[in-house]
Short mmCIF file of C-alpha atoms in Angstrom, two decimals:
data_model
loop_
_atom_site.label_atom_id
_atom_site.label_comp_id
_atom_site.label_asym_id
_atom_site.label_seq_id
_atom_site.Cartn_x
_atom_site.Cartn_y
_atom_site.Cartn_z
CA MET A 615 78.77 -33.17 -36.97
CA SER A 616 76.90 -32.75 -40.22
CA SER A 617 76.88 -36.53 -40.63
CA LEU A 618 75.29 -36.99 -37.15
CA THR A 619 72.60 -34.42 -37.94
CA ALA A 620 71.86 -36.28 -41.14
CA LEU A 621 71.56 -39.57 -39.26
CA PHE A 622 69.41 -38.46 -36.25
CA GLY A 623 67.70 -35.33 -37.60
CA ASN A 624 67.33 -31.90 -36.04
CA SER A 625 65.45 -32.11 -32.69
CA ALA A 626 64.12 -28.52 -33.02
CA ASP A 627 62.55 -29.28 -36.41
CA LYS A 628 61.00 -32.47 -35.04
CA SER A 629 59.47 -30.60 -32.08
CA SER A 630 58.00 -28.01 -34.43
CA ASP A 631 56.45 -30.73 -36.59
CA ASP A 632 54.92 -32.43 -33.52
CA GLU A 633 53.38 -29.14 -32.39
CA LYS A 634 51.89 -28.54 -35.84
CA LEU A 635 50.49 -32.07 -35.84
CA MET A 636 48.87 -31.58 -32.41
CA ASN A 637 47.34 -28.24 -33.48
CA LEU A 638 45.95 -29.90 -36.57
CA TYR A 639 44.50 -32.69 -34.44
CA TRP A 640 42.71 -30.30 -32.02
CA LYS A 641 41.39 -28.14 -34.86
CA ARG A 642 40.00 -31.26 -36.52
CA ASN A 643 38.26 -32.22 -33.24
CA GLU A 644 36.75 -28.74 -32.90
CA LEU A 645 35.48 -28.89 -36.48
CA LYS A 646 33.90 -32.28 -35.79
CA LYS A 647 32.15 -30.89 -32.71
CA GLU A 648 30.84 -27.86 -34.62
CA PHE A 649 29.67 -30.11 -37.43
CA ALA A 650 27.79 -32.31 -34.94
CA MET A 651 26.15 -29.24 -33.38
CA LEU A 652 25.11 -27.95 -36.81
CA ARG A 653 23.71 -31.34 -37.70
CA ASN A 654 21.66 -31.46 -34.46
CA GLU A 655 20.43 -27.93 -35.09
CA LYS A 656 19.43 -28.95 -38.62
CA TYR A 657 17.38 -31.87 -37.26
CA ARG A 658 15.76 -29.62 -34.65
CA LEU A 659 14.78 -27.05 -37.25
CA GLN A 660 13.45 -29.79 -39.53
CA ASP A 661 11.27 -31.07 -36.67
CA GLN A 662 9.99 -27.53 -36.09
CA VAL A 663 9.19 -27.13 -39.76
CA LYS A 664 7.26 -30.43 -39.73
CA HIS A 665 5.41 -29.34 -36.59
CA HIS A 666 4.44 -25.99 -38.14
CA GLN A 667 3.49 -27.64 -41.41
CA GLY A 668 1.21 -30.00 -39.48
CA ALA A 669 -0.36 -27.07 -37.60
CA ILE A 670 -0.88 -25.15 -40.85
CA ALA A 671 -2.43 -28.24 -42.45
CA ARG A 672 -4.85 -28.63 -39.51
CA ILE A 673 -5.82 -24.94 -39.66
CA GLN A 674 -6.31 -25.18 -43.42
CA GLN A 675 -8.50 -28.23 -42.88
CA LYS A 676 -10.64 -26.27 -40.41
CA LEU A 677 -10.91 -23.35 -42.83
CA ASP A 678 -11.94 -25.68 -45.65
CA HIS A 679 -14.51 -27.29 -43.37
CA LEU A 680 -15.86 -23.88 -42.34
CA GLU A 681 -16.01 -22.78 -45.97
CA GLU A 682 -18.05 -25.87 -46.82
CA LEU A 683 -20.45 -25.07 -43.98
CA LEU A 684 -20.88 -21.47 -45.10
CA ILE A 685 -21.45 -22.50 -48.71
CA ASP A 686 -24.25 -24.84 -47.67
CA PRO A 687 -27.38 -22.69 -47.01
CA GLU A 688 -28.72 -25.23 -44.52
CA TRP A 689 -25.52 -25.06 -42.41
CA ALA A 690 -24.61 -21.38 -42.79
CA ARG A 691 -27.04 -20.18 -40.12
CA SER A 692 -25.93 -22.95 -37.73
CA ALA A 693 -22.30 -21.89 -38.19
CA LEU A 694 -23.25 -18.31 -37.28
CA VAL A 695 -25.05 -19.50 -34.15
CA HIS A 696 -22.06 -21.67 -33.22
CA TYR A 697 -19.61 -18.77 -33.29
CA GLN A 698 -22.00 -16.47 -31.44
CA LEU A 699 -22.23 -19.11 -28.72
CA ARG A 700 -18.45 -19.57 -28.74
CA GLY A 701 -17.99 -15.80 -28.46
CA MET A 702 -20.24 -15.80 -25.41
CA ASN A 703 -18.20 -18.60 -23.87
CA GLN A 704 -15.00 -16.63 -24.46
CA ARG A 705 -16.61 -13.55 -22.91
CA CYS A 706 -17.40 -15.55 -19.76
CA GLN A 707 -13.87 -16.92 -19.68
CA ARG A 708 -12.40 -13.41 -19.90
CA LYS A 709 -14.72 -12.13 -17.18
CA LEU A 710 -13.82 -14.99 -14.86
CA ALA A 711 -10.07 -14.71 -15.56
CA ARG A 712 -10.13 -10.94 -14.97
CA PHE A 713 -12.14 -11.33 -11.76
CA ALA A 714 -9.77 -14.05 -10.48
CA GLU A 715 -6.67 -11.96 -11.23
CA GLN A 716 -8.09 -8.84 -9.56
CA LEU A 717 -9.16 -10.86 -6.53
CA LYS A 718 -5.71 -12.43 -6.16
CA GLN A 719 -4.01 -9.04 -6.47
CA GLN A 720 -6.32 -7.52 -3.84
CA ARG A 721 -5.67 -10.37 -1.39
CA GLU A 722 -1.91 -10.23 -2.01
CA GLN A 723 -1.86 -6.46 -1.46
CA LYS A 724 -3.97 -6.78 1.68
CA GLN A 725 -1.83 -9.59 3.09
CA GLN A 726 1.39 -7.73 2.26
CA SER A 727 0.00 -4.53 3.84
CA GLU A 728 -0.91 -6.44 6.99
CA ARG A 729 2.52 -8.06 7.15
CA LEU A 730 4.22 -4.73 6.56
CA ALA A 731 2.10 -3.09 9.27
CA ASP A 732 2.98 -5.90 11.71
CA TRP A 733 6.66 -5.54 10.82
CA GLN A 734 6.55 -1.77 11.32
CA GLN A 735 4.76 -2.17 14.65
CA GLY A 736 7.41 -4.67 15.72
CA LEU A 737 10.15 -2.19 14.79
CA ALA A 738 8.34 0.56 16.68
CA ARG A 739 8.09 -1.62 19.80
CA GLU A 740 11.74 -2.61 19.58
CA SER A 741 12.82 1.00 19.03
CA LYS A 742 10.70 2.18 21.97
CA VAL A 743 12.38 -0.31 24.31
CA ILE A 744 15.84 0.78 23.18
CA GLU A 745 14.95 4.49 23.43
CA SER A 746 13.79 3.86 27.00
CA GLN A 747 17.11 2.16 27.76
CA ILE A 748 19.01 5.08 26.21
CA PHE A 749 17.15 7.53 28.47
CA GLU A 750 17.96 5.34 31.48
CA ARG A 751 21.66 5.39 30.52
CA HIS A 752 21.45 9.15 30.05
CA ASP A 753 20.01 9.64 33.54
CA ALA A 754 22.61 7.28 35.01
CA ILE A 755 25.42 9.21 33.26
CA LEU A 756 24.16 12.53 34.66
CA GLU A 757 23.96 11.09 38.15
CA LEU A 758 27.49 9.64 37.92
CA GLU A 759 28.84 12.96 36.61
CA ASP A 760 27.25 14.76 39.57
CA GLN A 761 28.79 12.26 41.98
CA LEU A 762 32.21 12.71 40.34
CA LYS A 763 31.96 16.45 40.65
CA ALA A 764 30.99 16.11 44.29
CA GLN A 765 33.95 13.81 45.04
CA ASN A 766 36.42 16.11 43.24
CA ARG A 767 35.02 19.14 45.06
CA CYS A 768 35.29 17.29 48.40
CA LEU A 769 38.92 16.44 47.62
CA GLU A 770 39.74 20.05 46.77
CA GLU A 771 38.09 21.41 49.93
CA MET A 772 39.86 19.05 52.38
CA GLY A 773 42.47 20.38 54.77
CA GLY A 774 45.97 18.99 55.04
CA VAL A 775 45.46 16.42 57.81
CA THR A 776 42.07 15.26 56.51
CA ARG A 777 43.43 14.97 52.97
CA LEU A 778 46.25 12.80 54.30
CA PHE A 779 43.89 10.23 55.80
CA LYS A 780 40.95 10.31 53.32
CA ARG A 781 42.65 11.01 49.99
CA ARG A 782 43.18 7.34 49.15
CA ALA A 783 39.50 6.43 49.79
CA ILE A 784 38.22 9.39 47.78
CA ASN A 785 40.54 8.61 44.85
CA ALA A 786 39.31 5.01 44.89
CA ALA A 787 35.72 6.28 44.82
CA ILE A 788 36.56 8.62 41.93
CA ASP A 789 38.16 5.75 39.99
CA GLU A 790 35.10 3.58 40.59
CA LEU A 791 32.73 6.34 39.47
CA THR A 792 34.86 7.02 36.38
CA HIS A 793 34.83 3.34 35.43
CA ARG A 794 31.07 3.14 35.83
CA LEU A 795 30.63 6.36 33.84
CA HIS A 796 32.67 5.00 30.92
CA ALA A 797 30.70 1.76 30.99
CA GLU A 798 27.39 3.64 30.91
CA GLU A 799 28.61 5.84 28.03
CA ALA A 800 29.74 2.79 26.06
CA GLU A 801 26.39 1.10 26.66
CA GLN A 802 24.57 4.25 25.55
CA GLU A 803 26.57 4.39 22.29
CA ALA A 804 25.89 0.72 21.64
CA LEU A 805 22.16 1.31 22.13
CA LYS A 806 22.25 4.30 19.77
CA ALA A 807 24.02 2.17 17.14
CA LYS A 808 21.36 -0.52 17.51
CA LEU A 809 18.63 2.09 17.13
CA THR A 810 20.27 3.31 13.93
CA GLU A 811 20.49 -0.28 12.67
CA ILE A 812 16.77 -0.78 13.31
CA SER A 813 15.89 2.38 11.39
CA LYS A 814 17.85 1.11 8.37
CA ARG A 815 16.29 -2.35 8.21
CA GLU A 816 14.68 -3.30 4.90
CA PRO A 817 11.06 -4.48 4.93
CA PRO A 818 10.52 -8.23 4.52
CA GLU A 819 10.22 -9.68 1.04
CA THR A 820 6.76 -10.33 -0.37
CA ALA A 821 5.61 -13.79 0.69
CA GLY A 822 3.16 -15.98 -1.19
CA LEU A 823 -0.43 -16.44 -0.11
CA ASP A 824 -1.08 -19.03 2.57
CA ILE A 825 -3.36 -22.03 2.01
CA ALA A 826 -6.28 -20.53 3.93
CA THR A 827 -6.21 -17.38 1.78
CA LYS A 828 -5.93 -19.38 -1.44
CA ARG A 829 -8.93 -21.47 -0.42
CA SER A 830 -10.92 -18.34 0.34
CA ILE A 831 -10.02 -16.93 -3.08
CA ASN A 832 -11.07 -20.16 -4.80
CA PHE A 833 -14.45 -20.22 -3.04
CA THR A 834 -15.09 -16.68 -4.30
CA ILE A 835 -13.97 -17.57 -7.84
CA ILE A 836 -16.36 -20.56 -7.88
CA ALA A 837 -19.12 -18.29 -6.56
CA PHE A 838 -18.45 -15.82 -9.39
CA ALA A 839 -18.47 -18.63 -11.97
CA GLN A 840 -21.87 -19.68 -10.59
CA GLN A 841 -23.03 -16.07 -10.89
CA LEU A 842 -22.12 -16.05 -14.60
CA TYR A 843 -24.11 -19.26 -15.01
CA ILE A 844 -27.13 -17.76 -13.24
CA LEU A 845 -27.00 -14.51 -15.23
CA PHE A 846 -27.86 -16.44 -18.39
CA GLY A 847 -31.27 -17.18 -16.90
CA ASP A 848 -31.47 -20.11 -19.33
CA ASP A 849 -29.90 -23.45 -18.41
CA GLU A 850 -30.32 -24.83 -21.94
CA LEU A 851 -28.49 -21.85 -23.42
CA VAL A 852 -25.65 -22.29 -20.91
CA SER A 853 -25.20 -25.89 -22.11
CA LEU A 854 -25.09 -24.73 -25.73
CA VAL A 855 -22.51 -22.06 -24.86
CA LYS A 856 -20.30 -24.57 -23.04
CA GLU A 857 -20.51 -27.11 -25.89
CA ALA A 858 -19.65 -24.45 -28.46
CA GLY A 859 -16.50 -23.65 -26.52
CA GLU A 860 -15.42 -27.29 -26.60
CA LYS A 861 -16.49 -28.46 -30.08
CA SER A 862 -15.88 -27.25 -33.60
CA ALA A 863 -18.40 -25.74 -36.01
CA GLY A 864 -20.47 -28.41 -37.71
CA ALA A 865 -20.33 -30.77 -34.72
CA PHE A 866 -24.09 -30.41 -34.47
CA ARG A 867 -26.86 -28.41 -36.06
CA TYR A 868 -28.98 -25.82 -34.26
CA GLY A 869 -32.13 -26.24 -36.33
CA ASN A 870 -33.74 -24.32 -39.15
CA ASP A 871 -33.53 -20.56 -39.73
CA VAL A 872 -36.38 -19.82 -37.32
CA GLU A 873 -34.86 -21.93 -34.55
CA CYS A 874 -31.41 -20.43 -35.14
CA GLU A 875 -32.83 -16.93 -35.01
CA GLU A 876 -34.51 -17.77 -31.71
CA ILE A 877 -31.17 -18.91 -30.25
CA LEU A 878 -29.48 -15.71 -31.49
CA LYS A 879 -32.22 -13.68 -29.79
CA ARG A 880 -31.65 -15.57 -26.52
CA ILE A 881 -27.92 -14.91 -26.84
CA ARG A 882 -28.51 -11.17 -27.21
CA THR A 883 -30.87 -11.13 -24.22
CA SER A 884 -28.41 -13.01 -22.01
CA THR A 885 -25.52 -10.83 -23.15
CA ASP A 886 -27.42 -7.66 -22.24
CA ALA A 887 -28.37 -9.09 -18.83
CA MET A 888 -24.75 -10.07 -18.18
CA GLU A 889 -23.36 -6.65 -19.11
CA LYS A 890 -25.94 -4.79 -17.01
CA ALA A 891 -25.55 -6.97 -13.93
CA SER A 892 -23.98 -5.21 -10.94
CA ASP A 893 -24.15 -4.89 -7.15
CA PHE A 894 -24.03 -8.60 -6.42
CA ALA A 895 -21.04 -8.42 -4.06
CA ASP A 896 -23.13 -9.37 -1.00
CA VAL A 897 -24.71 -12.30 -2.83
CA LEU A 898 -21.26 -13.39 -4.00
CA GLN A 899 -19.93 -13.31 -0.45
CA GLN A 900 -22.91 -15.27 0.85
CA ARG A 901 -22.61 -17.85 -1.94
CA ALA A 902 -18.86 -18.24 -1.31
CA LYS A 903 -19.58 -18.99 2.35
CA LEU A 904 -22.17 -21.64 1.42
CA ILE A 905 -19.66 -23.23 -0.95
CA ALA A 906 -16.94 -23.19 1.74
CA ASP A 907 -19.23 -24.89 4.28
CA LYS A 908 -19.51 -28.01 2.11
CA ALA A 909 -16.06 -28.03 0.53
CA THR A 910 -13.51 -30.69 1.39
CA PHE A 911 -9.91 -31.16 0.25
CA ARG A 912 -7.80 -34.19 -0.54
CA THR A 913 -4.92 -33.04 1.67
CA ASP A 914 -4.23 -30.25 4.13
CA ASN A 915 -1.96 -28.58 1.56
CA ASP A 916 -4.52 -28.49 -1.27
CA ALA A 917 -6.09 -25.14 -2.11
CA VAL A 918 -8.52 -26.47 -4.74
CA PRO A 919 -11.50 -28.35 -3.25
CA VAL A 920 -12.70 -31.77 -4.39
CA ALA A 921 -14.97 -31.00 -7.36
CA GLY A 922 -17.83 -33.16 -6.14
CA THR A 923 -18.07 -31.26 -2.84
CA VAL A 924 -18.66 -27.90 -4.58
CA ALA A 925 -21.16 -29.14 -7.19
CA THR A 926 -24.15 -27.35 -5.67
CA LEU A 927 -25.25 -24.14 -7.40
CA TYR A 928 -26.86 -21.54 -5.11
CA ARG A 929 -29.46 -19.14 -6.49
CA ILE A 930 -30.12 -16.35 -3.99
CA ASP A 931 -32.97 -13.95 -4.75
CA SER A 932 -33.48 -10.41 -3.48
CA SER A 933 -35.47 -11.61 -0.47
CA GLY A 934 -32.62 -13.91 0.60
CA LEU A 935 -34.36 -17.13 -0.47
CA ILE A 936 -31.82 -19.80 -1.48
CA ARG A 937 -32.52 -22.43 -4.12
CA GLU A 938 -30.05 -25.23 -4.73
CA SER A 939 -29.39 -27.32 -7.83
CA ASP A 940 -26.70 -29.74 -8.96
CA THR A 941 -24.35 -28.01 -11.39
CA ARG A 942 -20.74 -29.17 -11.71
CA ILE A 943 -19.14 -25.78 -12.31
CA LEU A 944 -15.69 -26.98 -11.26
CA GLY A 945 -16.04 -30.63 -12.28
CA ASP A 946 -17.14 -29.70 -15.83
CA ASN A 947 -14.68 -26.79 -16.01
CA TYR A 948 -17.19 -24.07 -16.88
CA TRP A 949 -15.54 -20.92 -18.27
CA GLY A 950 -12.10 -22.55 -17.97
CA ILE A 951 -12.28 -22.21 -14.18
CA ALA A 952 -9.61 -24.86 -13.55
CA ALA A 953 -6.95 -22.60 -15.12
CA VAL A 954 -7.65 -19.55 -12.92
CA LEU A 955 -7.91 -21.11 -9.45
CA SER A 956 -5.15 -20.47 -6.95
CA ARG A 957 -2.93 -23.47 -6.27
#
């Protein structure tokens, strides 16, 4: 026996070796997978580092450029004017974004309130119909109970001979009345269960705004953007403000110290006028309607109008006089309007 074991080996030992070899193989595969994942993560992080280094380099370049402008006496005042204009552009953007968000929230709340009211009215109507049916079942049950009592009393009061001939008919009538009574009671319970189910229904989920509402919101947002433009009272200054929001400092010069000071004065005047402006809701509504009358859309599902069809700016004075001018508020993306419209 020992000689056979020596020749062919021990099968148990061989099985154990095969198992160890397989475990080693799978562990090696897992290690290779983890190594590949780590390598990919390394490359991803290296790409991020390069991206951030590039961003830092660009910011540093802008800072160096700004420092050069501020060092140069002839450019220092222009740089100040540029950032005052840019600040005004950012102020208009914030005003428009805040107005757009508040307007959307108001319309969403109004639409949801209307839908909720319609849903509650529908429940009330449905409940009223069922309550009426429950009362009808109740009256029918009372009537059937009275008829049963009358039949039982008639059966009890009958004499011997009469009972002999009429008992079968009366019992049949009692059975019929009992069957109808049970049916009415079952129907009444089913109606009560349905009424309970109605009272436990959850209100519908909030739905998004429909296209018509989104269009109405967008007309009002465009009207408000036009109002910001008009509040400047200075078309040239508006152009400078818009350019400052799109270009970097040093892109162009604003003149000598006297000319720069004049622009700064105009900025302060326009800022004060913008902050003090109020009570233009009626004008805004009227302007939004004028914009809507001319607006067209590429498709029936578009909420944003074709820019060229809303390029007319409407100035409405206190007497109601309307003056029109061509100003591409949407087409030229004044105050970042494209980002705040409903879509």
